[in-house]
Amino acid sequence: MFGRLFRGRLIFLLFGIGIGAFLGSSITYTLSAACNELRPYHKRDMFGTETRIIDMKDILNKTEKRQDFPAHPSALPSSGSSSSFPSSTIENSLTIALLPSEDSTPDSISAAANTWGRIVSQLVIFVDDSTETLSVPPGVMVNRQFKLPKLNNHPTTLEMLQILRYLHESVYNASEWFLLASDKVYINYYSFQNFLDSLPPEASYVGASSLEISDAFTYCSKKGGVLLSKKALKKLITSYEECIKWAPAIYSWDKGLGKCYAEVMTGGCHPGLETFFLQDDTRIPLVEILNKEDSLLTNAFSLYPISSVERMYSVHYYYATIEYKKYSLKADTAGNMMMEACQELPNALLDEDIVQIGCDLVRGDDQSILDSQKNLIKYRRTTRYRPINHYQYRNWRYFDTNNLYNDETTEPHHHVGLFKYLSREFRRATDQATKEINKKYAPKRYKLRTIINGFVKNDPIFGNDYIIDGKFVDVKHTSAALYERVRIFQPIQNGYTVKPSKNDASELINIVVPISDVTQRCYDYLEMFEKIYSRDDKLRLVLVIFGKNDVHDIEEKINEIRQTTPKVNIVIVKGKGNFSRAQALDQGMMTLEKNDLAFLCDVDMEVNITFFDRCRKNTNQGKMVYYPEVFKMYNSRFLNPDKNARRKHSRFRGHWGGYAFGMLCIYKSDYTKVGGLNTKMMGWGGEDVDLFQKVLKSRIEVLRAPDVGLIHRWHKRSCSKASLTENNYKQCLSSRAEALGDKRPLGHFLYLLQDMYPDLKQKLQIPV
């Protein structure tokens, strides 16, 4: 009993395993087919043959990528004998018979074979046995069996019918269409399928229609090529003997073929296809129409006459470029869809590893292509929109491990943890940065310990651009640390890294400071510089001073500093002419060398040593300049006694000067390239905005963000109508008001004045 029960269960188990194996193989096959359909880097061409998109690059590489080509392509294989056709059952495939024209040469025939002849389904060249050896690609058939006229003389009707008989006997089953064309015609094989789609079902004899007046029939002119369907070719060969009788000896082969077709098929050349068989008599330079999508050349199937070998290669480059752009666009679209899907799936499923394995299987053999495309993406310029003035420019924001410093609100910074969307977005960016570091230093594994500097630029359409300076520690040995910069672009669904500009901590920075008159602020600035220099000696202070007495006073102070810091690097430039900030800074810049890095500063600034690290990293000669936003301190008399005022970056102590563009890190060569400061602008303000707009209009990227290492100390500012224009006077008053204090303590002060002086309210017309 137990034996029978065991055998029964065993049979049931084996039956279940069989059913499971069958279903599993079916599901695997279905998923495999689906994945193959999703693969973004394989396409099927118009005839159903599977090809890689990069094959288009191979086509372009066979000719020089420019508008003017040499008469002969380099390293072309030679062929002087016939070769067999590969078997083919491709729908709508095309066999082309290339025939000599009136002025053919071996070079012109070889040019046709090595341009459009490389990409057509099948090509056979008919020449006489005395023709020189031709340079043609492998697989092209060169037939010398017929006693055709020598070059410079075209075939007769009889010889053409013999050629058609040969095609019928040799390659009839391998093609659906047969084209007779000379080496003076360019065949745009890319548009062949679109051309066939435009033909009615009854069309079987196609070309540039012409009229023979004497016998009143239409024929397809040989100038643009003559296209015959499989059915028409068979019918003509069946009536071979009669065709020879019907076609007079005086007829050229295209007229004789037309006469034969008119008698056999009781019809003529299909009309209305002149736009596909295009006569190029204008000889327009292709460089002028290369980017025109509506050009007649784009959709033409046949282009004639091709007057020279150079023109043949130029036309080939034109059509190959159009096709390459089409495939590139399709590949980019499909690739982005695939990467976005693989990026989004982990957010919807519990097990991220399962999704990752699935995406790896989909990529399969195309991983190398995917990696190469990602490398291209890494170096794309992420600035999609080019502003033309400072109003249109969108600033970067600065963040560290805990805070986001933002100039768009009255509060200078926010704690990242208070805003869930910020913490989640930053986590995605830092995780991506950590992955890039681990990829770079594999097999070691690192984790992010601290964000030293973080910059983010938000584009509501395209996504966020991140620059992260981080401290990464080894997972196993936390004492081993790396200090690296990673740039991440975080689109809506996926992200990629951008190669960092540079990381040179030893680069010398020239601090250019204009001085109109020597005050205590100048001495304080020199003392601050001495302290910074003791920790970072890759700095040089360039003081541009106007006034002889002022120079003497500064020299005495510098001598005092050199007693404690002998190697301090300070240079004095004696200013010429009347003082203006633009004039002074420009004269200081002129003393620098072409490749020097400069920081344009003011004597009122309090600079932290950490700023200079950002100044070096955020500038790249010829590519990027750094426009830091400074924190402007309020008048100490109006500081709110609130406990928050103890923080240096507090709304009660100051505000971010997003309206000021006076601080700048830039190379001397870039300063000169954009045109420098406008030295004709005298008096207060305006010169910094003018320079900023010049930089925006150039091809140099601007990194502008709040910088916690720059603080502008409050000082009195005089605004005189006598020395300022009306516009500058208003700007000066606005700046004084902006820097006075936060609106809350100012409001309290105003109400206090009203209580102390009741008549003041009425006199000044102060609202309640």
Short mmCIF file of N, CA and C in Angstrom, two decimals, residues 337-391:
data_model
loop_
_atom_site.label_atom_id
_atom_site.label_comp_id
_atom_site.label_asym_id
_atom_site.label_seq_id
_atom_site.Cartn_x
_atom_site.Cartn_y
_atom_site.Cartn_z
N MET A 337 14.73 56.03 -22.06
CA MET A 337 13.57 55.32 -21.53
C MET A 337 14.00 54.11 -20.71
N MET A 338 14.99 53.37 -21.21
CA MET A 338 15.46 52.20 -20.50
C MET A 338 16.11 52.57 -19.18
N MET A 339 17.00 53.58 -19.20
CA MET A 339 17.68 53.96 -17.97
C MET A 339 16.70 54.55 -16.95
N GLU A 340 15.70 55.28 -17.43
CA GLU A 340 14.70 55.82 -16.51
C GLU A 340 13.87 54.70 -15.89
N ALA A 341 13.56 53.68 -16.69
CA ALA A 341 12.80 52.56 -16.15
C ALA A 341 13.60 51.82 -15.08
N CYS A 342 14.86 51.57 -15.36
CA CYS A 342 15.71 50.89 -14.38
C CYS A 342 15.96 51.75 -13.15
N GLN A 343 15.89 53.07 -13.32
CA GLN A 343 16.08 53.98 -12.18
C GLN A 343 14.81 54.02 -11.31
N GLU A 344 13.65 53.92 -11.96
CA GLU A 344 12.39 54.11 -11.24
C GLU A 344 11.89 52.83 -10.60
N LEU A 345 12.20 51.66 -11.19
CA LEU A 345 11.67 50.41 -10.66
C LEU A 345 12.01 50.17 -9.19
N PRO A 346 13.24 50.46 -8.73
CA PRO A 346 13.52 50.22 -7.31
C PRO A 346 12.62 51.01 -6.37
N ASN A 347 12.08 52.14 -6.82
CA ASN A 347 11.22 52.93 -5.94
C ASN A 347 9.84 52.29 -5.76
N ALA A 348 9.48 51.36 -6.67
CA ALA A 348 8.17 50.76 -6.61
C ALA A 348 8.18 49.33 -6.06
N LEU A 349 9.37 48.74 -5.93
CA LEU A 349 9.48 47.37 -5.46
C LEU A 349 10.27 47.32 -4.16
N LEU A 350 10.09 46.22 -3.43
CA LEU A 350 10.75 46.10 -2.13
C LEU A 350 12.20 45.70 -2.28
N ASP A 351 12.48 44.79 -3.21
CA ASP A 351 13.83 44.24 -3.33
C ASP A 351 14.56 44.91 -4.49
N GLU A 352 15.45 45.83 -4.18
CA GLU A 352 16.16 46.57 -5.23
C GLU A 352 17.11 45.66 -6.00
N ASP A 353 17.66 44.63 -5.33
CA ASP A 353 18.61 43.74 -5.99
C ASP A 353 17.98 43.02 -7.17
N ILE A 354 16.70 42.61 -7.02
CA ILE A 354 16.01 41.90 -8.10
C ILE A 354 15.92 42.78 -9.33
N VAL A 355 15.56 44.05 -9.13
CA VAL A 355 15.44 44.99 -10.24
C VAL A 355 16.80 45.20 -10.90
N GLN A 356 17.84 45.34 -10.09
CA GLN A 356 19.18 45.59 -10.64
C GLN A 356 19.62 44.42 -11.51
N ILE A 357 19.35 43.19 -11.04
CA ILE A 357 19.72 42.02 -11.83
C ILE A 357 18.95 42.01 -13.15
N GLY A 358 17.65 42.34 -13.09
CA GLY A 358 16.85 42.38 -14.30
C GLY A 358 17.36 43.40 -15.30
N CYS A 359 17.73 44.58 -14.82
CA CYS A 359 18.25 45.62 -15.73
C CYS A 359 19.58 45.21 -16.32
N ASP A 360 20.40 44.49 -15.53
CA ASP A 360 21.67 44.01 -16.06
C ASP A 360 21.44 43.00 -17.17
N LEU A 361 20.42 42.13 -17.01
CA LEU A 361 20.11 41.15 -18.05
C LEU A 361 19.61 41.82 -19.31
N VAL A 362 18.82 42.88 -19.16
CA VAL A 362 18.33 43.60 -20.34
C VAL A 362 19.48 44.21 -21.10
N ARG A 363 20.44 44.76 -20.37
CA ARG A 363 21.58 45.39 -21.05
C ARG A 363 22.39 44.35 -21.80
N GLY A 364 22.70 43.23 -21.15
CA GLY A 364 23.39 42.13 -21.81
C GLY A 364 24.67 42.57 -22.48
N ASP A 365 24.80 42.19 -23.75
CA ASP A 365 26.02 42.47 -24.50
C ASP A 365 26.19 43.93 -24.83
N ASP A 366 25.17 44.72 -24.60
CA ASP A 366 25.23 46.14 -24.96
C ASP A 366 25.79 46.99 -23.84
N GLN A 367 26.35 46.36 -22.79
CA GLN A 367 26.85 47.14 -21.66
C GLN A 367 27.95 48.10 -22.08
N SER A 368 28.82 47.64 -23.01
CA SER A 368 29.91 48.52 -23.45
C SER A 368 29.37 49.75 -24.16
N ILE A 369 28.30 49.55 -24.97
CA ILE A 369 27.70 50.69 -25.65
C ILE A 369 27.04 51.62 -24.65
N LEU A 370 26.35 51.04 -23.66
CA LEU A 370 25.69 51.85 -22.64
C LEU A 370 26.71 52.67 -21.86
N ASP A 371 27.84 52.01 -21.51
CA ASP A 371 28.88 52.72 -20.76
C ASP A 371 29.46 53.85 -21.59
N SER A 372 29.66 53.62 -22.89
CA SER A 372 30.21 54.68 -23.73
C SER A 372 29.26 55.85 -23.83
N GLN A 373 27.95 55.59 -23.89
CA GLN A 373 26.98 56.69 -23.93
C GLN A 373 26.95 57.44 -22.61
N LYS A 374 27.09 56.70 -21.48
CA LYS A 374 27.12 57.38 -20.19
C LYS A 374 28.34 58.29 -20.09
N ASN A 375 29.47 57.83 -20.66
CA ASN A 375 30.66 58.68 -20.63
C ASN A 375 30.45 59.95 -21.42
N LEU A 376 29.71 59.86 -22.53
CA LEU A 376 29.39 61.05 -23.29
C LEU A 376 28.50 61.98 -22.48
N ILE A 377 27.54 61.39 -21.76
CA ILE A 377 26.63 62.20 -20.95
C ILE A 377 27.39 62.93 -19.86
N LYS A 378 28.44 62.29 -19.33
CA LYS A 378 29.17 62.89 -18.21
C LYS A 378 29.76 64.24 -18.58
N TYR A 379 30.12 64.41 -19.83
CA TYR A 379 30.80 65.63 -20.21
C TYR A 379 29.88 66.61 -20.93
N ARG A 380 28.56 66.34 -20.89
CA ARG A 380 27.65 67.31 -21.47
C ARG A 380 27.58 68.54 -20.61
N ARG A 381 27.40 69.66 -21.23
CA ARG A 381 27.22 70.89 -20.49
C ARG A 381 25.81 70.90 -19.90
N THR A 382 25.71 71.09 -18.59
CA THR A 382 24.42 71.00 -17.92
C THR A 382 23.65 72.30 -17.96
N THR A 383 24.26 73.38 -18.43
CA THR A 383 23.55 74.66 -18.51
C THR A 383 22.69 74.66 -19.77
N ARG A 384 21.37 74.46 -19.60
CA ARG A 384 20.48 74.35 -20.75
C ARG A 384 20.02 75.71 -21.24
N TYR A 385 20.03 76.68 -20.36
CA TYR A 385 19.49 77.99 -20.69
C TYR A 385 20.57 79.03 -20.50
N ARG A 386 20.78 79.88 -21.48
CA ARG A 386 21.83 80.88 -21.42
C ARG A 386 21.22 82.25 -21.12
N PRO A 387 21.39 82.74 -19.87
CA PRO A 387 20.84 84.05 -19.54
C PRO A 387 21.64 85.16 -20.20
N ILE A 388 20.99 86.30 -20.37
CA ILE A 388 21.66 87.43 -21.03
C ILE A 388 21.88 88.60 -20.08
N ASN A 389 21.31 88.54 -18.89
CA ASN A 389 21.57 89.60 -17.91
C ASN A 389 21.42 89.02 -16.51
N HIS A 390 21.73 89.83 -15.51
CA HIS A 390 21.76 89.32 -14.15
C HIS A 390 20.37 89.07 -13.59
N TYR A 391 19.33 89.58 -14.23
CA TYR A 391 17.99 89.30 -13.77
C TYR A 391 17.56 87.87 -14.14
#
